[in-house]
mmCIF file of C-alpha atoms in Angstrom:
data_model
loop_
_atom_site.group_PDB
_atom_site.id
_atom_site.type_symbol
_atom_site.label_atom_id
_atom_site.label_comp_id
_atom_site.label_asym_id
_atom_site.label_seq_id
_atom_site.Cartn_x
_atom_site.Cartn_y
_atom_site.Cartn_z
ATOM 1 C CA UNK A 1 -80.163 38.004 -33.175
ATOM 2 C CA UNK A 2 -83.181 40.205 -32.773
ATOM 3 C CA UNK A 3 -83.561 43.149 -35.137
ATOM 4 C CA UNK A 4 -85.108 46.373 -33.890
ATOM 5 C CA UNK A 5 -87.466 48.752 -35.697
ATOM 6 C CA UNK A 6 -86.654 50.896 -38.713
ATOM 7 C CA UNK A 7 -83.953 53.465 -37.890
ATOM 8 C CA UNK A 8 -83.639 57.015 -39.215
ATOM 9 C CA UNK A 9 -80.745 59.364 -38.655
ATOM 10 C CA UNK A 10 -79.092 61.801 -41.011
ATOM 11 C CA UNK A 11 -75.699 62.804 -39.640
ATOM 12 C CA UNK A 12 -72.853 64.582 -41.322
ATOM 13 C CA UNK A 13 -69.504 62.807 -41.422
ATOM 14 C CA UNK A 14 -66.306 62.842 -43.509
ATOM 15 C CA UNK A 15 -63.497 61.625 -43.481
ATOM 16 C CA UNK A 16 -51.704 58.545 -52.109
ATOM 17 C CA UNK A 17 -48.734 56.512 -55.338
ATOM 18 C CA UNK A 18 -49.451 56.853 -51.891
ATOM 19 C CA UNK A 19 -53.030 56.433 -53.001
ATOM 20 C CA UNK A 20 -55.102 53.390 -52.118
ATOM 21 C CA UNK A 21 -56.364 51.170 -54.925
ATOM 22 C CA UNK A 22 -60.018 50.505 -55.813
ATOM 23 C CA UNK A 23 -59.628 47.067 -54.201
ATOM 24 C CA UNK A 24 -59.613 48.866 -50.860
ATOM 25 C CA UNK A 25 -59.223 47.264 -47.465
ATOM 26 C CA UNK A 26 -61.211 44.420 -45.935
ATOM 27 C CA UNK A 27 -60.182 44.883 -42.336
ATOM 28 C CA UNK A 28 -61.884 46.386 -39.384
ATOM 29 C CA UNK A 29 -62.438 49.901 -38.141
ATOM 30 C CA UNK A 30 -63.883 52.072 -35.474
ATOM 31 C CA UNK A 31 -67.437 52.546 -34.373
ATOM 32 C CA UNK A 32 -69.535 54.903 -32.364
ATOM 33 C CA UNK A 33 -72.280 57.480 -32.663
ATOM 34 C CA UNK A 34 -71.684 60.569 -34.762
ATOM 35 C CA UNK A 35 -73.900 63.601 -34.804
ATOM 36 C CA UNK A 36 -74.821 66.775 -36.614
ATOM 37 C CA UNK A 37 -76.410 67.445 -39.968
ATOM 38 C CA UNK A 38 -75.559 69.150 -43.228
ATOM 39 C CA UNK A 39 -73.307 68.637 -46.222
ATOM 40 C CA UNK A 40 -69.693 69.595 -46.613
ATOM 41 C CA UNK A 41 -68.130 71.850 -49.176
ATOM 42 C CA UNK A 42 -66.043 70.523 -52.050
ATOM 43 C CA UNK A 43 -63.130 69.609 -49.772
ATOM 44 C CA UNK A 44 -65.191 67.713 -47.223
ATOM 45 C CA UNK A 45 -63.763 69.873 -44.462
ATOM 46 C CA UNK A 46 -66.751 72.139 -43.850
ATOM 47 C CA UNK A 47 -67.668 73.043 -40.298
ATOM 48 C CA UNK A 48 -71.016 71.461 -41.123
ATOM 49 C CA UNK A 49 -69.380 68.032 -40.928
ATOM 50 C CA UNK A 50 -70.027 66.385 -37.590
ATOM 51 C CA UNK A 51 -67.152 65.758 -35.207
ATOM 52 C CA UNK A 52 -66.884 61.982 -35.521
ATOM 53 C CA UNK A 53 -67.524 60.236 -32.194
ATOM 54 C CA UNK A 54 -67.795 63.721 -30.682
ATOM 55 C CA UNK A 55 -64.021 64.045 -30.907
ATOM 56 C CA UNK A 56 -63.341 61.141 -28.554
ATOM 57 C CA UNK A 57 -59.686 61.327 -27.553
ATOM 58 C CA UNK A 58 -59.162 57.609 -26.917
ATOM 59 C CA UNK A 59 -59.025 55.057 -29.757
ATOM 60 C CA UNK A 60 -62.312 53.377 -30.574
ATOM 61 C CA UNK A 61 -61.466 49.886 -31.803
ATOM 62 C CA UNK A 62 -64.849 48.254 -31.399
ATOM 63 C CA UNK A 63 -66.934 48.241 -34.567
ATOM 64 C CA UNK A 64 -70.435 47.218 -35.615
ATOM 65 C CA UNK A 65 -70.579 43.990 -37.568
ATOM 66 C CA UNK A 66 -72.966 45.658 -40.036
ATOM 67 C CA UNK A 67 -71.544 48.495 -42.101
ATOM 68 C CA UNK A 68 -71.911 50.534 -45.263
ATOM 69 C CA UNK A 69 -68.509 51.665 -46.449
ATOM 70 C CA UNK A 70 -67.940 54.285 -49.149
ATOM 71 C CA UNK A 71 -64.306 54.896 -50.049
ATOM 72 C CA UNK A 72 -62.850 57.047 -52.780
ATOM 73 C CA UNK A 73 -59.558 57.915 -54.408
ATOM 74 C CA UNK A 74 -58.686 60.642 -56.880
ATOM 75 C CA UNK A 75 -60.243 58.694 -59.760
ATOM 76 C CA UNK A 76 -62.534 56.040 -58.255
ATOM 77 C CA UNK A 77 -65.394 55.553 -55.815
ATOM 78 C CA UNK A 78 -66.540 52.267 -54.247
ATOM 79 C CA UNK A 79 -69.604 51.337 -52.203
ATOM 80 C CA UNK A 80 -69.616 48.079 -50.240
ATOM 81 C CA UNK A 81 -71.845 46.845 -47.443
ATOM 82 C CA UNK A 82 -72.852 43.835 -45.393
ATOM 83 C CA UNK A 83 -75.556 43.551 -42.741
ATOM 84 C CA UNK A 84 -74.777 40.599 -40.496
ATOM 85 C CA UNK A 85 -77.132 38.578 -38.329
ATOM 86 C CA UNK A 86 -74.807 38.436 -35.342
ATOM 87 C CA UNK A 87 -71.492 39.641 -33.890
ATOM 88 C CA UNK A 88 -68.243 38.907 -35.687
ATOM 89 C CA UNK A 89 -65.847 36.726 -33.614
ATOM 90 C CA UNK A 90 -62.421 38.246 -32.964
ATOM 91 C CA UNK A 91 -59.576 35.798 -33.495
ATOM 92 C CA UNK A 92 -56.871 38.063 -32.076
ATOM 93 C CA UNK A 93 -56.468 39.375 -28.542
ATOM 94 C CA UNK A 94 -55.012 42.701 -27.452
ATOM 95 C CA UNK A 95 -51.519 42.155 -26.052
ATOM 96 C CA UNK A 96 -50.389 45.745 -25.538
ATOM 97 C CA UNK A 97 -51.538 49.315 -26.229
ATOM 98 C CA UNK A 98 -49.515 52.465 -26.841
ATOM 99 C CA UNK A 99 -50.925 55.820 -27.929
ATOM 100 C CA UNK A 100 -53.494 55.303 -30.671
ATOM 101 C CA UNK A 101 -52.218 51.808 -31.535
ATOM 102 C CA UNK A 102 -52.467 48.342 -30.080
ATOM 103 C CA UNK A 103 -50.700 45.061 -30.799
ATOM 104 C CA UNK A 104 -52.918 42.052 -31.447
ATOM 105 C CA UNK A 105 -51.683 38.471 -31.124
ATOM 106 C CA UNK A 106 -52.893 35.007 -32.049
ATOM 107 C CA UNK A 107 -51.141 32.138 -30.329
ATOM 108 C CA UNK A 108 -52.481 28.881 -31.739
ATOM 109 C CA UNK A 109 -55.696 27.239 -32.892
ATOM 110 C CA UNK A 110 -58.117 26.374 -30.108
ATOM 111 C CA UNK A 111 -59.391 22.850 -29.494
ATOM 112 C CA UNK A 112 -63.073 22.148 -28.991
ATOM 113 C CA UNK A 113 -64.576 18.792 -28.007
ATOM 114 C CA UNK A 114 -66.940 18.020 -29.588
ATOM 115 C CA UNK A 115 -65.668 19.630 -32.759
ATOM 116 C CA UNK A 116 -67.448 22.727 -34.025
ATOM 117 C CA UNK A 117 -69.843 22.422 -36.934
ATOM 118 C CA UNK A 118 -69.903 24.809 -39.892
ATOM 119 C CA UNK A 119 -70.310 27.843 -39.754
ATOM 120 C CA UNK A 120 -68.929 27.747 -36.201
ATOM 121 C CA UNK A 121 -65.263 28.129 -35.329
ATOM 122 C CA UNK A 122 -63.389 27.168 -32.172
ATOM 123 C CA UNK A 123 -62.162 30.260 -30.299
ATOM 124 C CA UNK A 124 -60.808 30.024 -26.776
ATOM 125 C CA UNK A 125 -62.104 26.469 -26.405
ATOM 126 C CA UNK A 126 -65.684 27.396 -27.321
ATOM 127 C CA UNK A 127 -67.585 27.148 -30.585
ATOM 128 C CA UNK A 128 -68.584 30.556 -31.937
ATOM 129 C CA UNK A 129 -70.785 31.109 -34.939
ATOM 130 C CA UNK A 130 -69.702 33.301 -37.815
ATOM 131 C CA UNK A 131 -72.547 35.661 -38.752
ATOM 132 C CA UNK A 132 -74.205 35.520 -42.149
ATOM 133 C CA UNK A 133 -75.177 38.496 -44.344
ATOM 134 C CA UNK A 134 -78.861 39.386 -44.613
ATOM 135 C CA UNK A 135 -80.628 41.828 -46.909
ATOM 136 C CA UNK A 136 -81.804 45.324 -46.020
ATOM 137 C CA UNK A 137 -83.208 45.767 -49.531
ATOM 138 C CA UNK A 138 -81.573 47.742 -52.339
ATOM 139 C CA UNK A 139 -79.372 50.607 -51.155
ATOM 140 C CA UNK A 140 -80.038 54.097 -52.487
ATOM 141 C CA UNK A 141 -76.709 55.931 -52.489
ATOM 142 C CA UNK A 142 -76.237 59.639 -53.178
ATOM 143 C CA UNK A 143 -72.617 60.525 -53.948
ATOM 144 C CA UNK A 144 -72.374 64.293 -53.789
ATOM 145 C CA UNK A 145 -75.067 66.430 -55.376
ATOM 146 C CA UNK A 146 -75.083 64.879 -58.849
ATOM 147 C CA UNK A 147 -74.498 61.124 -58.573
ATOM 148 C CA UNK A 148 -77.077 58.604 -57.395
ATOM 149 C CA UNK A 149 -76.897 54.817 -57.675
ATOM 150 C CA UNK A 150 -79.000 51.849 -56.595
ATOM 151 C CA UNK A 151 -77.025 48.942 -55.154
ATOM 152 C CA UNK A 152 -78.940 45.646 -54.767
ATOM 153 C CA UNK A 153 -77.631 42.782 -52.623
ATOM 154 C CA UNK A 154 -75.771 39.971 -54.352
ATOM 155 C CA UNK A 155 -76.969 36.384 -54.267
ATOM 156 C CA UNK A 156 -74.888 35.913 -51.099
ATOM 157 C CA UNK A 157 -76.355 38.981 -49.397
ATOM 158 C CA UNK A 158 -73.466 41.421 -49.796
ATOM 159 C CA UNK A 159 -73.410 44.760 -51.609
ATOM 160 C CA UNK A 160 -70.847 46.176 -54.030
ATOM 161 C CA UNK A 161 -70.681 48.971 -56.588
ATOM 162 C CA UNK A 162 -67.706 50.803 -58.045
ATOM 163 C CA UNK A 163 -66.708 53.290 -60.720
ATOM 164 C CA UNK A 164 -63.504 54.794 -62.085
ATOM 165 C CA UNK A 165 -65.380 57.768 -63.575
ATOM 166 C CA UNK A 166 -65.010 60.029 -60.530
ATOM 167 C CA UNK A 167 -63.402 60.244 -57.098
ATOM 168 C CA UNK A 168 -63.454 62.280 -53.918
ATOM 169 C CA UNK A 169 -63.193 65.623 -55.739
ATOM 170 C CA UNK A 170 -66.850 65.289 -56.766
ATOM 171 C CA UNK A 171 -68.045 63.287 -53.748
ATOM 172 C CA UNK A 172 -67.821 65.645 -50.748
ATOM 173 C CA UNK A 173 -70.798 63.950 -49.099
ATOM 174 C CA UNK A 174 -72.583 60.599 -49.023
ATOM 175 C CA UNK A 175 -76.169 59.682 -48.200
ATOM 176 C CA UNK A 176 -77.251 56.041 -47.964
ATOM 177 C CA UNK A 177 -80.732 54.667 -47.296
ATOM 178 C CA UNK A 178 -82.341 51.223 -47.364
ATOM 179 C CA UNK A 179 -86.031 50.250 -47.158
ATOM 180 C CA UNK A 180 -85.398 47.277 -44.881
ATOM 181 C CA UNK A 181 -85.988 43.576 -45.417
ATOM 182 C CA UNK A 182 -84.500 41.012 -43.031
ATOM 183 C CA UNK A 183 -82.282 43.798 -41.674
ATOM 184 C CA UNK A 184 -84.149 47.024 -40.838
ATOM 185 C CA UNK A 185 -84.316 50.112 -43.016
ATOM 186 C CA UNK A 186 -82.151 53.150 -42.252
ATOM 187 C CA UNK A 187 -80.816 56.443 -43.569
ATOM 188 C CA UNK A 188 -77.329 57.768 -42.840
ATOM 189 C CA UNK A 189 -75.233 60.606 -44.255
ATOM 190 C CA UNK A 190 -71.536 61.491 -44.236
ATOM 191 C CA UNK A 191 -68.924 63.954 -45.420
ATOM 192 C CA UNK A 192 -66.077 62.432 -47.445
ATOM 193 C CA UNK A 193 -62.713 64.210 -47.346
ATOM 194 C CA UNK A 194 -59.730 63.905 -49.709
ATOM 195 C CA UNK A 195 -56.923 61.503 -48.845
ATOM 196 C CA UNK A 196 -54.058 62.276 -46.445
ATOM 197 C CA UNK A 197 -51.042 63.787 -48.246
ATOM 198 C CA UNK A 198 -47.815 62.340 -46.769
ATOM 199 C CA UNK A 199 -45.095 64.840 -45.895
ATOM 200 C CA UNK A 200 -42.356 62.202 -46.330
ATOM 201 C CA UNK A 201 -41.881 58.886 -48.120
ATOM 202 C CA UNK A 202 -43.524 56.526 -45.647
ATOM 203 C CA UNK A 203 -41.975 53.497 -47.372
ATOM 204 C CA UNK A 204 -38.489 54.853 -46.683
ATOM 205 C CA UNK A 205 -39.268 55.455 -43.017
ATOM 206 C CA UNK A 206 -39.951 51.730 -42.612
ATOM 207 C CA UNK A 207 -36.893 50.757 -44.662
ATOM 208 C CA UNK A 208 -34.548 52.979 -42.637
ATOM 209 C CA UNK A 209 -35.998 52.179 -39.221
ATOM 210 C CA UNK A 210 -33.645 50.722 -36.604
ATOM 211 C CA UNK A 211 -34.886 47.889 -34.348
ATOM 212 C CA UNK A 212 -37.098 49.278 -31.597
ATOM 213 C CA UNK A 213 -37.476 52.646 -33.312
ATOM 214 C CA UNK A 214 -40.913 54.235 -33.676
ATOM 215 C CA UNK A 215 -42.143 55.418 -37.069
ATOM 216 C CA UNK A 216 -44.186 58.614 -37.374
ATOM 217 C CA UNK A 217 -46.443 58.778 -40.422
ATOM 218 C CA UNK A 218 -47.253 62.457 -41.037
ATOM 219 C CA UNK A 219 -49.502 64.216 -43.554
ATOM 220 C CA UNK A 220 -50.021 67.865 -44.445
ATOM 221 C CA UNK A 221 -53.825 68.111 -44.595
ATOM 222 C CA UNK A 222 -55.465 66.941 -41.350
ATOM 223 C CA UNK A 223 -59.262 67.226 -41.094
ATOM 224 C CA UNK A 224 -60.328 68.156 -37.579
ATOM 225 C CA UNK A 225 -63.723 66.428 -37.781
ATOM 226 C CA UNK A 226 -62.264 63.147 -39.084
ATOM 227 C CA UNK A 227 -60.459 60.152 -37.626
ATOM 228 C CA UNK A 228 -57.840 57.768 -39.027
ATOM 229 C CA UNK A 229 -57.593 53.996 -39.034
ATOM 230 C CA UNK A 230 -54.836 51.514 -39.888
ATOM 231 C CA UNK A 231 -54.519 47.746 -39.532
ATOM 232 C CA UNK A 232 -51.245 46.067 -40.433
ATOM 233 C CA UNK A 233 -50.844 42.339 -40.958
ATOM 234 C CA UNK A 234 -48.253 39.866 -42.250
ATOM 235 C CA UNK A 235 -48.153 37.827 -45.469
ATOM 236 C CA UNK A 236 -50.042 35.134 -43.563
ATOM 237 C CA UNK A 237 -52.952 37.489 -42.964
ATOM 238 C CA UNK A 238 -52.818 38.909 -46.488
ATOM 239 C CA UNK A 239 -53.171 35.417 -47.952
ATOM 240 C CA UNK A 240 -56.169 34.414 -45.855
ATOM 241 C CA UNK A 241 -54.491 32.927 -42.804
ATOM 242 C CA UNK A 242 -54.443 34.167 -39.216
ATOM 243 C CA UNK A 243 -51.410 36.356 -38.645
ATOM 244 C CA UNK A 244 -49.536 35.748 -35.360
ATOM 245 C CA UNK A 245 -49.247 39.523 -34.873
ATOM 246 C CA UNK A 246 -51.189 42.500 -36.196
ATOM 247 C CA UNK A 247 -51.107 46.224 -35.427
ATOM 248 C CA UNK A 248 -54.321 48.235 -35.224
ATOM 249 C CA UNK A 249 -54.432 52.030 -34.871
ATOM 250 C CA UNK A 250 -57.406 54.393 -34.567
ATOM 251 C CA UNK A 251 -57.733 57.981 -33.427
ATOM 252 C CA UNK A 252 -58.428 61.633 -34.177
ATOM 253 C CA UNK A 253 -56.946 63.042 -37.375
ATOM 254 C CA UNK A 254 -54.168 65.248 -36.009
ATOM 255 C CA UNK A 255 -51.888 65.012 -39.050
ATOM 256 C CA UNK A 256 -49.705 62.181 -37.799
ATOM 257 C CA UNK A 257 -49.774 58.633 -36.460
ATOM 258 C CA UNK A 258 -47.000 57.049 -34.400
ATOM 259 C CA UNK A 259 -46.313 53.338 -34.957
ATOM 260 C CA UNK A 260 -44.593 51.953 -31.825
ATOM 261 C CA UNK A 261 -41.233 50.370 -32.574
ATOM 262 C CA UNK A 262 -41.806 47.379 -30.295
ATOM 263 C CA UNK A 263 -45.022 46.602 -32.186
ATOM 264 C CA UNK A 264 -43.246 46.838 -35.550
ATOM 265 C CA UNK A 265 -40.466 44.542 -34.310
ATOM 266 C CA UNK A 266 -43.047 41.909 -33.364
ATOM 267 C CA UNK A 267 -44.988 42.304 -36.623
ATOM 268 C CA UNK A 268 -41.916 41.881 -38.805
ATOM 269 C CA UNK A 269 -40.427 38.964 -36.855
ATOM 270 C CA UNK A 270 -42.249 36.177 -38.708
ATOM 271 C CA UNK A 271 -44.878 35.472 -41.335
ATOM 272 C CA UNK A 272 -43.186 37.076 -44.348
ATOM 273 C CA UNK A 273 -42.336 34.081 -46.514
ATOM 274 C CA UNK A 274 -44.608 34.978 -49.437
ATOM 275 C CA UNK A 275 -44.948 37.762 -51.984
ATOM 276 C CA UNK A 276 -47.778 40.153 -52.791
ATOM 277 C CA UNK A 277 -48.004 41.541 -49.271
ATOM 278 C CA UNK A 278 -46.692 44.428 -47.217
ATOM 279 C CA UNK A 279 -49.112 47.110 -48.459
ATOM 280 C CA UNK A 280 -50.847 49.133 -45.734
ATOM 281 C CA UNK A 281 -53.572 51.782 -45.945
ATOM 282 C CA UNK A 282 -54.055 54.739 -43.602
ATOM 283 C CA UNK A 283 -57.758 55.548 -43.856
ATOM 284 C CA UNK A 284 -59.209 58.965 -43.073
ATOM 285 C CA UNK A 285 -62.887 58.620 -42.227
ATOM 286 C CA UNK A 286 -66.032 60.093 -40.756
ATOM 287 C CA UNK A 287 -68.684 57.754 -39.347
ATOM 288 C CA UNK A 288 -72.170 57.657 -37.902
ATOM 289 C CA UNK A 289 -74.190 54.694 -36.750
ATOM 290 C CA UNK A 290 -77.657 53.675 -35.618
ATOM 291 C CA UNK A 291 -78.755 51.169 -33.023
ATOM 292 C CA UNK A 292 -76.552 49.577 -30.412
ATOM 293 C CA UNK A 293 -74.788 46.320 -29.702
ATOM 294 C CA UNK A 294 -75.209 43.571 -32.276
ATOM 295 C CA UNK A 295 -78.001 45.519 -34.002
ATOM 296 C CA UNK A 296 -75.898 48.605 -34.800
ATOM 297 C CA UNK A 297 -75.327 49.645 -38.413
ATOM 298 C CA UNK A 298 -72.615 52.106 -39.406
ATOM 299 C CA UNK A 299 -71.815 54.287 -42.397
ATOM 300 C CA UNK A 300 -68.178 55.174 -42.974
ATOM 301 C CA UNK A 301 -66.904 57.535 -45.683
ATOM 302 C CA UNK A 302 -63.185 57.080 -46.310
ATOM 303 C CA UNK A 303 -60.175 58.040 -48.358
ATOM 304 C CA UNK A 304 -56.697 56.707 -47.823
ATOM 305 C CA UNK A 305 -52.955 56.826 -48.382
ATOM 306 C CA UNK A 306 -50.787 53.717 -48.733
ATOM 307 C CA UNK A 307 -47.286 52.618 -47.860
ATOM 308 C CA UNK A 308 -45.372 49.419 -48.579
ATOM 309 C CA UNK A 309 -42.722 47.479 -46.701
ATOM 310 C CA UNK A 310 -41.570 43.854 -46.534
ATOM 311 C CA UNK A 311 -38.880 43.093 -43.923
ATOM 312 C CA UNK A 312 -37.298 40.337 -45.999
ATOM 313 C CA UNK A 313 -36.611 42.913 -48.741
ATOM 314 C CA UNK A 314 -34.779 45.322 -46.450
ATOM 315 C CA UNK A 315 -34.897 46.979 -43.054
ATOM 316 C CA UNK A 316 -34.913 45.127 -39.724
#
């Protein structure tokens, strides 16, 4: 991969127990180019927040491999980042799309001859290399007007910082900069909005759902400049395997998200033989990014609401 020059853009972005936990979510997300400048008010809903992806009506599932992610709950804030030296291979393929959601499937392991060598993996009969994290130097992170932290890379090239001293109430905006090292330097900014507030018990909607029936997750506090993201997997995916079916949703924050019943039927058909799984997070986010293609880097500021359901414990 070839890195470009130092980037500079300052854009405004923003983005339950229904609240997510500090462990957060390690799955994908949306990408694109935000715009605008300025900082939000205390709620993160100021008109100064940029309209993420210019209000694109269609889902944006593609994402940069390199990302800074700041997510917050009512009592915690977490910063995590990785700058990768190549594209991230996608193990699943899109089988069907409906509304803001799509169903992803994985049929069986591919066979490559000769066999792939580490860190390559066989996908579709071809060896693809998994990217490795590289350093952009220590991150300087401003969380609202009063909190500033320095986040150096770990010995494996990834970044992490977290606190349980404050949450989204005191972090209406985020600014992140890096001086550049192997990866180039950058500066990005974002609004961060409070979490979605469900209008019903989302868990019960899944429990009471009939086969084939859609589920509508609704919340009372949509943020017009933000978007939402959800990726659902099985116990296989939760425990480090490759789930045969996953559901991915992304779109404008309009106060609700419809999960297609046929997708839920497929998701809950198999892969639920273990415990400690079934938790899902609906993330509200704003995002901006710099660069393009494999060289793009993105900042996302997120808050989320959770729901839980295991089919073997009830429902279809």
